[in-house]
PDB file of C-alpha atoms in Angstrom:
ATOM      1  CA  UNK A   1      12.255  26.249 112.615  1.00  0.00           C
ATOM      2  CA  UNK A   2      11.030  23.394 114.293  1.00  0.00           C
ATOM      3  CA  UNK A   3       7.894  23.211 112.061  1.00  0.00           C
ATOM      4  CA  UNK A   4       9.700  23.524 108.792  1.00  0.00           C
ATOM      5  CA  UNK A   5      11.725  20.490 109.777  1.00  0.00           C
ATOM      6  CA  UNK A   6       8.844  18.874 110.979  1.00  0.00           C
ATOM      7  CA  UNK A   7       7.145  19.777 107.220  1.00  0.00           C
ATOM      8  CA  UNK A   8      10.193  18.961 105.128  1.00  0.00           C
ATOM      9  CA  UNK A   9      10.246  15.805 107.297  1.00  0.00           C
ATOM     10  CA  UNK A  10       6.772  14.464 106.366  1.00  0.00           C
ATOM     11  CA  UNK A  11       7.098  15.276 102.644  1.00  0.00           C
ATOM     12  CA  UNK A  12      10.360  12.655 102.697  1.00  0.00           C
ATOM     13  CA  UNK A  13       8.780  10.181 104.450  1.00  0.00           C
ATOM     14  CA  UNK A  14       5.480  10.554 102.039  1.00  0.00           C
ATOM     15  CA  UNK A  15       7.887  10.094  98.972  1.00  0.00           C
ATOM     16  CA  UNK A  16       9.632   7.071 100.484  1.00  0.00           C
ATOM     17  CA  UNK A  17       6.577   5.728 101.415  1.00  0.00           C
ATOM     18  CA  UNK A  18       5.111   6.309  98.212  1.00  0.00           C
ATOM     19  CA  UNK A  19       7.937   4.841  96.168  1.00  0.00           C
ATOM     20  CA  UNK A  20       7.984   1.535  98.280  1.00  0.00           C
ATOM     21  CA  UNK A  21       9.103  -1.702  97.000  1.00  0.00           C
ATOM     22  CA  UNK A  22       9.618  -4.431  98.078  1.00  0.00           C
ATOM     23  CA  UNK A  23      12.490  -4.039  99.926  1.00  0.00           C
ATOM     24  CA  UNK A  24      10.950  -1.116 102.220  1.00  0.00           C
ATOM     25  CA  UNK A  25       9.621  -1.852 105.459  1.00  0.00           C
ATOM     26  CA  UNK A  26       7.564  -0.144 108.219  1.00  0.00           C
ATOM     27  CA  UNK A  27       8.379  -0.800 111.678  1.00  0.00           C
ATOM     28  CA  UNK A  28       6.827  -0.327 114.635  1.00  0.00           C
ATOM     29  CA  UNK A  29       7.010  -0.894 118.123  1.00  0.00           C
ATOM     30  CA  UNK A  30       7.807   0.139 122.390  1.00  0.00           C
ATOM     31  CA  UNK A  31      10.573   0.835 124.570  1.00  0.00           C
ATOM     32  CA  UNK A  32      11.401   1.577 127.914  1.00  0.00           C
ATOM     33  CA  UNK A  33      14.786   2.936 129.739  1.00  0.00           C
ATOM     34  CA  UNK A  34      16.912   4.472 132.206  1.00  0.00           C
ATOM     35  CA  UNK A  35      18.111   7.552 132.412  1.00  0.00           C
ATOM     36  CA  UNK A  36      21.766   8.115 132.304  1.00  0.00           C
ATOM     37  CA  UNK A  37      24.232  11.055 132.882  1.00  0.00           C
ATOM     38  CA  UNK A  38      22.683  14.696 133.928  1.00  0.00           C
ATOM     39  CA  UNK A  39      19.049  12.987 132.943  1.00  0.00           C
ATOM     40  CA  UNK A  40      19.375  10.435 135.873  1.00  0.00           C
ATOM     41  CA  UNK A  41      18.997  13.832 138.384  1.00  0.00           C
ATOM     42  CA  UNK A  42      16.122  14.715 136.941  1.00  0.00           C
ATOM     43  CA  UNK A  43      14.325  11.611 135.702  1.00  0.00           C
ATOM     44  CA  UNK A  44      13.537   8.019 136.745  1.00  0.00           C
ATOM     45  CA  UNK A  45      12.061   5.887 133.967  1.00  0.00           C
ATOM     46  CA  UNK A  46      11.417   6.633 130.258  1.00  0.00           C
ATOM     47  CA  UNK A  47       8.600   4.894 127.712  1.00  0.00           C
ATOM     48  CA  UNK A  48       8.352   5.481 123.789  1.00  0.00           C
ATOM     49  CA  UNK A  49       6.664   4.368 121.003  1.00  0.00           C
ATOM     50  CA  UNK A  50       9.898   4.141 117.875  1.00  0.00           C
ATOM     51  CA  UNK A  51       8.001   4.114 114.418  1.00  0.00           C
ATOM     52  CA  UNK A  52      10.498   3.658 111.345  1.00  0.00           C
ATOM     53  CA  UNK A  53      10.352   3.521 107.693  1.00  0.00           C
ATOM     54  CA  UNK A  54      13.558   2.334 106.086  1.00  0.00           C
ATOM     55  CA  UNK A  55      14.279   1.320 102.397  1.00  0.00           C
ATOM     56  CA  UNK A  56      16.781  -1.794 101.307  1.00  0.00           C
ATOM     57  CA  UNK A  57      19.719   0.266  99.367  1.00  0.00           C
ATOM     58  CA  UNK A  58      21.193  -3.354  99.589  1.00  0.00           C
ATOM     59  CA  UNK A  59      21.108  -6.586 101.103  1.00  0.00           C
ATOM     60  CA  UNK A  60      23.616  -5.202 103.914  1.00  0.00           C
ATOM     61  CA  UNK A  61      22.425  -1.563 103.948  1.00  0.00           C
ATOM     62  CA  UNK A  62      18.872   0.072 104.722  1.00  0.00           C
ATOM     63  CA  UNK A  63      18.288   4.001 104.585  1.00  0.00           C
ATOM     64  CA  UNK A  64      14.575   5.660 106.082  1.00  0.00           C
ATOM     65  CA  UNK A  65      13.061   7.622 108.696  1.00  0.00           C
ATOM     66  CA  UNK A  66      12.575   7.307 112.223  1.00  0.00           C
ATOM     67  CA  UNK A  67      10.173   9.348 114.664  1.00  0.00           C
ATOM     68  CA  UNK A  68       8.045   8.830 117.600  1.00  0.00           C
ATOM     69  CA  UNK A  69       7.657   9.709 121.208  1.00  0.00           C
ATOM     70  CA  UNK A  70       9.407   9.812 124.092  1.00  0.00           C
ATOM     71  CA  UNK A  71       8.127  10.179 127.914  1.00  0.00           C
ATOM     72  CA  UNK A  72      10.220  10.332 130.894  1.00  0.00           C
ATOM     73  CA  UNK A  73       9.035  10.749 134.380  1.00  0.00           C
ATOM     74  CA  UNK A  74      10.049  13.408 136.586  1.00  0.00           C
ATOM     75  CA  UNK A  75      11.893  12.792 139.510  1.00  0.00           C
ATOM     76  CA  UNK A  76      11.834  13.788 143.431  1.00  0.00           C
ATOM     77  CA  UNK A  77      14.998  14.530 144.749  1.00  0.00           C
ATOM     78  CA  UNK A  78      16.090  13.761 148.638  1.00  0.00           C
ATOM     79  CA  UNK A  79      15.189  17.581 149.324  1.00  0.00           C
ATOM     80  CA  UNK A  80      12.094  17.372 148.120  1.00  0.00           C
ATOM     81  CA  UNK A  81      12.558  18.996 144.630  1.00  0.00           C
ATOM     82  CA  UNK A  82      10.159  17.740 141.764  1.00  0.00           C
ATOM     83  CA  UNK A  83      11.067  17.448 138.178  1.00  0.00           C
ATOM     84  CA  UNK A  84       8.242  17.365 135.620  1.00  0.00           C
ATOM     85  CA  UNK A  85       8.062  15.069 133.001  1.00  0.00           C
ATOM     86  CA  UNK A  86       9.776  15.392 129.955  1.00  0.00           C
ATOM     87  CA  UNK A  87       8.650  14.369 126.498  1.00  0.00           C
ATOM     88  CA  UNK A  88       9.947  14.375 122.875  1.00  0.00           C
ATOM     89  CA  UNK A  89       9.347  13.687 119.507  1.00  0.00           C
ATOM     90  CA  UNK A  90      12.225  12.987 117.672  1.00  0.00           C
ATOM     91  CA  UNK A  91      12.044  13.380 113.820  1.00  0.00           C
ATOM     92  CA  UNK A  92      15.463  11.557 112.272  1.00  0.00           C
ATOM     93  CA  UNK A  93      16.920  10.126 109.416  1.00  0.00           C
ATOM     94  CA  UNK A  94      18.224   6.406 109.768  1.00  0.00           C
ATOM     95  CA  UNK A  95      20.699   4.300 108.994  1.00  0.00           C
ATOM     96  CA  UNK A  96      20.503   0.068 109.249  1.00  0.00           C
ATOM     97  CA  UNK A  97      23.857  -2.326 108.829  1.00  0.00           C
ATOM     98  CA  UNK A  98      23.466  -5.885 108.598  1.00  0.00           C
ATOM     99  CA  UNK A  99      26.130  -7.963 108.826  1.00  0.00           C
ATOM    100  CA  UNK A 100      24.101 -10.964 109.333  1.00  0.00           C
ATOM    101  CA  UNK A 101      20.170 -11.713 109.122  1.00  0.00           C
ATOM    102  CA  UNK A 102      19.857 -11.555 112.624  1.00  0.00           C
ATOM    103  CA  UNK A 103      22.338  -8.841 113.733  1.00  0.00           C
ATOM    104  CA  UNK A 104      21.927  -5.205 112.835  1.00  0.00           C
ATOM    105  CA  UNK A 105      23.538  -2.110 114.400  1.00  0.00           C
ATOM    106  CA  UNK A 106      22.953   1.398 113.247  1.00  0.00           C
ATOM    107  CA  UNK A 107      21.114   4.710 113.995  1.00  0.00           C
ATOM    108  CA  UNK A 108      19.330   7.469 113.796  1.00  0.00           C
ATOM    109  CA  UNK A 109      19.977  11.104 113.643  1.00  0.00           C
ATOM    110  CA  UNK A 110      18.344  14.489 113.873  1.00  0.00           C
ATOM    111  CA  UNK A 111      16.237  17.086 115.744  1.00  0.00           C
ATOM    112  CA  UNK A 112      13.682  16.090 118.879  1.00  0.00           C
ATOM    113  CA  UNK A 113      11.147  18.536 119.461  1.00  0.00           C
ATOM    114  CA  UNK A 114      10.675  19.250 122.595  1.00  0.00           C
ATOM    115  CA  UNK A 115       6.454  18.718 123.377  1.00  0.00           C
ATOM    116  CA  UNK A 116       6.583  20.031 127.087  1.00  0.00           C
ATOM    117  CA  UNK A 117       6.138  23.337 128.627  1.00  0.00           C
ATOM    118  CA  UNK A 118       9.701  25.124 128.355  1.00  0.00           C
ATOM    119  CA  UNK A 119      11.287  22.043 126.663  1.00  0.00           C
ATOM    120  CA  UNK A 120      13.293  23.880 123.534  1.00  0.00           C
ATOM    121  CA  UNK A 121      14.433  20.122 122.130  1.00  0.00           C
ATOM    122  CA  UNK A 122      17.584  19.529 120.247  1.00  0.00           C
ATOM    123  CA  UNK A 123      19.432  17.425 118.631  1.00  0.00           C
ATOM    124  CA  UNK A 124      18.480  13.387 118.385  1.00  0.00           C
ATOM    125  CA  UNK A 125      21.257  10.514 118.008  1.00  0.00           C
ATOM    126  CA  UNK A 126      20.288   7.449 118.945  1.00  0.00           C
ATOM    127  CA  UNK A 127      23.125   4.229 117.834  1.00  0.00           C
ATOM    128  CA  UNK A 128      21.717   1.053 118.107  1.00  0.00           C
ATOM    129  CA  UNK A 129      22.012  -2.824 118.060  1.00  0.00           C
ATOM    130  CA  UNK A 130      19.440  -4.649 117.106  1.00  0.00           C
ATOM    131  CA  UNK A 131      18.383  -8.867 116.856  1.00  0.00           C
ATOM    132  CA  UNK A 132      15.396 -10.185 114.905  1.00  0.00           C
ATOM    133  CA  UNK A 133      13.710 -12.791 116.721  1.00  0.00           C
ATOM    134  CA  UNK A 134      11.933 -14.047 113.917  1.00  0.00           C
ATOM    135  CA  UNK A 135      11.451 -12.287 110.602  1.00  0.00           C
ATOM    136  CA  UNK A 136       8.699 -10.216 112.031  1.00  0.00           C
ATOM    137  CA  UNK A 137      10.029  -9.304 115.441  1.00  0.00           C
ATOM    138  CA  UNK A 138      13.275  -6.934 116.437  1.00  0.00           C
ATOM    139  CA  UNK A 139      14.684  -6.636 120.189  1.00  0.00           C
ATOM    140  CA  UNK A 140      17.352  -4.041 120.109  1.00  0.00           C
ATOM    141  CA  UNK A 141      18.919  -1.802 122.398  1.00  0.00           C
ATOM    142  CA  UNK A 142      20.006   1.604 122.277  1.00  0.00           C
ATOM    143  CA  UNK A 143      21.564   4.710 123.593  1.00  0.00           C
ATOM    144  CA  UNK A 144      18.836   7.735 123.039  1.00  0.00           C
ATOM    145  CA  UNK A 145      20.167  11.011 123.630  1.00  0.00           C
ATOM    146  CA  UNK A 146      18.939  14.827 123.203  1.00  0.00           C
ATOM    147  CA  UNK A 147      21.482  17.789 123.399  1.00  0.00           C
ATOM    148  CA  UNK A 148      20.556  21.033 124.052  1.00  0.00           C
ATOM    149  CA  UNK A 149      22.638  23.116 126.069  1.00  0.00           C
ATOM    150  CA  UNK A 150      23.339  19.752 128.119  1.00  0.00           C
ATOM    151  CA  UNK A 151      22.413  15.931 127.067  1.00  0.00           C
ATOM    152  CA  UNK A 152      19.039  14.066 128.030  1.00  0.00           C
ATOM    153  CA  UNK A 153      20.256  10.575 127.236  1.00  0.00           C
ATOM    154  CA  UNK A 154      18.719   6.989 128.503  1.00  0.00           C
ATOM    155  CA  UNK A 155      19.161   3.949 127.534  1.00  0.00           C
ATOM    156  CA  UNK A 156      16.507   1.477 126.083  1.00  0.00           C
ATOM    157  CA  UNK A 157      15.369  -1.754 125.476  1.00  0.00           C
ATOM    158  CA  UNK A 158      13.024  -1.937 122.779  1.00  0.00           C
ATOM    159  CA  UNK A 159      11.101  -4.350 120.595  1.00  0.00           C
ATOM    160  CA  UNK A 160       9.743  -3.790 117.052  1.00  0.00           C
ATOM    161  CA  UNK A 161       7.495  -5.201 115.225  1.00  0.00           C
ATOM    162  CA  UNK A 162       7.296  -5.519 111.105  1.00  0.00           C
ATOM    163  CA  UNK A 163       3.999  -3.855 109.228  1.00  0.00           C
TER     164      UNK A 163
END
Protein backbone atom coordinates (compact mmCIF):
# COMPACT_ATOMS: atom_id res chain seq x y z
CA UNK A 1 0.00 0.00 0.00
CA UNK A 2 2.41 2.36 1.05
CA UNK A 3 4.50 1.91 -2.16
CA UNK A 4 1.64 2.25 -4.56
CA UNK A 5 0.92 5.62 -3.01
CA UNK A 6 4.34 6.41 -2.96
CA UNK A 7 4.32 5.35 -7.05
CA UNK A 8 1.04 7.02 -7.94
CA UNK A 9 2.55 9.95 -5.99
CA UNK A 10 5.69 10.46 -8.14
CA UNK A 11 3.88 9.98 -11.48
CA UNK A 12 1.61 13.31 -10.34
CA UNK A 13 4.27 15.21 -9.34
CA UNK A 14 6.30 14.20 -12.76
CA UNK A 15 3.17 15.42 -14.78
CA UNK A 16 2.88 18.68 -12.84
CA UNK A 17 6.30 19.17 -13.10
CA UNK A 18 6.35 18.45 -16.59
CA UNK A 19 3.44 20.69 -17.54
CA UNK A 20 4.97 23.77 -15.65
CA UNK A 21 4.32 27.26 -16.54
CA UNK A 22 4.92 29.95 -15.43
CA UNK A 23 2.88 30.16 -12.67
CA UNK A 24 4.35 26.81 -10.99
CA UNK A 25 6.87 27.00 -8.46
CA UNK A 26 9.27 24.67 -6.56
CA UNK A 27 9.92 25.29 -3.06
CA UNK A 28 12.24 24.27 -0.84
CA UNK A 29 13.45 24.65 2.46
CA UNK A 30 13.98 23.58 6.76
CA UNK A 31 12.07 23.45 9.81
CA UNK A 32 12.32 22.72 13.25
CA UNK A 33 9.57 22.12 16.20
CA UNK A 34 8.14 21.00 19.30
CA UNK A 35 6.36 18.29 20.02
CA UNK A 36 2.89 18.65 21.24
CA UNK A 37 0.13 16.37 22.74
CA UNK A 38 0.99 12.40 23.28
CA UNK A 39 4.35 13.23 21.01
CA UNK A 40 5.72 15.60 23.79
CA UNK A 41 6.10 12.06 26.10
CA UNK A 42 7.96 10.60 23.75
CA UNK A 43 9.92 13.24 21.86
CA UNK A 44 11.90 16.46 22.45
CA UNK A 45 12.78 18.33 19.26
CA UNK A 46 11.87 17.69 15.59
CA UNK A 47 13.95 18.84 12.16
CA UNK A 48 12.64 18.46 8.42
CA UNK A 49 13.46 19.30 5.19
CA UNK A 50 9.50 20.50 3.41
CA UNK A 51 10.00 20.28 -0.49
CA UNK A 52 6.78 21.52 -2.49
CA UNK A 53 5.66 21.84 -5.95
CA UNK A 54 2.49 23.87 -6.35
CA UNK A 55 0.80 25.26 -9.56
CA UNK A 56 -1.07 28.95 -9.78
CA UNK A 57 -4.91 27.79 -10.48
CA UNK A 58 -5.26 31.64 -9.86
CA UNK A 59 -3.84 34.65 -8.57
CA UNK A 60 -5.46 33.75 -5.01
CA UNK A 61 -5.28 29.93 -5.30
CA UNK A 62 -2.21 27.44 -5.79
CA UNK A 63 -2.72 23.50 -6.01
CA UNK A 64 0.75 20.90 -5.89
CA UNK A 65 2.54 18.47 -3.93
CA UNK A 66 4.30 18.44 -0.82
CA UNK A 67 6.82 15.72 0.67
CA UNK A 68 9.90 15.52 2.63
CA UNK A 69 11.30 14.35 5.89
CA UNK A 70 10.72 14.50 9.21
CA UNK A 71 13.13 13.60 12.33
CA UNK A 72 12.25 13.78 15.87
CA UNK A 73 14.44 12.87 18.71
CA UNK A 74 13.64 10.40 21.21
CA UNK A 75 13.16 11.27 24.58
CA UNK A 76 14.35 10.05 28.25
CA UNK A 77 11.77 10.02 30.64
CA UNK A 78 12.35 10.79 34.63
CA UNK A 79 12.45 6.83 35.07
CA UNK A 80 14.87 6.35 32.83
CA UNK A 81 12.82 5.11 29.79
CA UNK A 82 14.29 5.92 26.22
CA UNK A 83 12.28 6.64 23.18
CA UNK A 84 13.94 6.19 19.79
CA UNK A 85 13.76 8.53 17.21
CA UNK A 86 11.06 8.83 14.98
CA UNK A 87 11.11 9.76 11.32
CA UNK A 88 8.66 10.29 8.40
CA UNK A 89 8.19 11.02 5.02
CA UNK A 90 5.12 12.51 4.32
CA UNK A 91 3.83 12.33 0.67
CA UNK A 92 0.65 15.02 0.39
CA UNK A 93 -1.31 16.94 -1.80
CA UNK A 94 -1.43 20.84 -1.12
CA UNK A 95 -3.41 23.53 -1.03
CA UNK A 96 -2.09 27.56 -0.98
CA UNK A 97 -4.67 30.72 -0.25
CA UNK A 98 -3.51 34.08 -0.71
CA UNK A 99 -5.31 36.73 0.39
CA UNK A 100 -2.55 39.11 0.05
CA UNK A 101 1.11 38.89 -1.57
CA UNK A 102 2.58 38.44 1.59
CA UNK A 103 0.06 36.35 3.59
CA UNK A 104 -0.79 32.79 2.72
CA UNK A 105 -2.47 30.09 4.84
CA UNK A 106 -3.22 26.62 3.66
CA UNK A 107 -2.13 22.92 3.80
CA UNK A 108 -1.28 19.83 3.07
CA UNK A 109 -2.82 16.48 3.26
CA UNK A 110 -2.11 12.79 2.99
CA UNK A 111 -0.20 9.64 4.07
CA UNK A 112 3.46 9.79 6.06
CA UNK A 113 5.34 6.77 5.77
CA UNK A 114 6.69 5.77 8.55
CA UNK A 115 10.90 5.21 7.76
CA UNK A 116 11.77 3.74 11.31
CA UNK A 117 11.89 0.33 12.69
CA UNK A 118 8.13 -0.51 13.75
CA UNK A 119 6.87 2.96 12.65
CA UNK A 120 3.50 1.87 10.50
CA UNK A 121 2.92 5.87 9.48
CA UNK A 122 -0.44 7.33 8.83
CA UNK A 123 -2.15 9.92 7.91
CA UNK A 124 -0.37 13.61 7.22
CA UNK A 125 -2.29 17.09 7.78
CA UNK A 126 -0.32 19.76 8.21
CA UNK A 127 -2.47 23.64 8.09
CA UNK A 128 -0.31 26.35 7.75
CA UNK A 129 0.38 30.18 7.70
CA UNK A 130 2.82 31.38 5.83
CA UNK A 131 4.73 35.22 5.10
CA UNK A 132 7.07 35.89 2.17
CA UNK A 133 9.88 37.89 3.19
CA UNK A 134 10.81 38.84 -0.10
CA UNK A 135 9.64 37.23 -3.32
CA UNK A 136 12.11 34.46 -2.90
CA UNK A 137 11.88 33.69 0.78
CA UNK A 138 8.71 32.13 2.94
CA UNK A 139 8.69 31.95 6.96
CA UNK A 140 5.61 30.09 7.91
CA UNK A 141 4.44 28.17 10.67
CA UNK A 142 2.57 25.14 11.05
CA UNK A 143 0.85 22.43 12.93
CA UNK A 144 2.36 18.88 11.53
CA UNK A 145 0.55 15.99 12.65
CA UNK A 146 0.55 12.03 11.93
CA UNK A 147 -2.41 9.77 13.11
CA UNK A 148 -2.15 6.36 13.48
CA UNK A 149 -3.84 4.73 16.17
CA UNK A 150 -2.91 8.03 18.24
CA UNK A 151 -1.49 11.56 16.81
CA UNK A 152 2.35 12.49 16.45
CA UNK A 153 1.85 16.21 16.04
CA UNK A 154 4.58 19.23 16.57
CA UNK A 155 4.60 22.34 15.73
CA UNK A 156 7.09 24.18 13.35
CA UNK A 157 8.71 27.06 12.28
CA UNK A 158 9.92 26.84 8.92
CA UNK A 159 11.49 28.84 6.13
CA UNK A 160 11.33 28.19 2.35
CA UNK A 161 13.06 29.12 -0.20
CA UNK A 162 11.87 29.63 -4.13
CA UNK A 163 13.77 27.34 -7.00
Amino acid sequence: MKRTLLALLTITFGILLSSAQDRSNFKAGFTAGLPVGDAEMISSFSIGLDVNYHYGVSELLDLGVATGFIHSFGDTLPDQSNFEDIQFLPVAGSVRIYPTYHFKFGGDVGYAVGINEGNEGGLFYRPLIGYNITGNTELNVSYTAVNNNGTFAIATVGILFLF
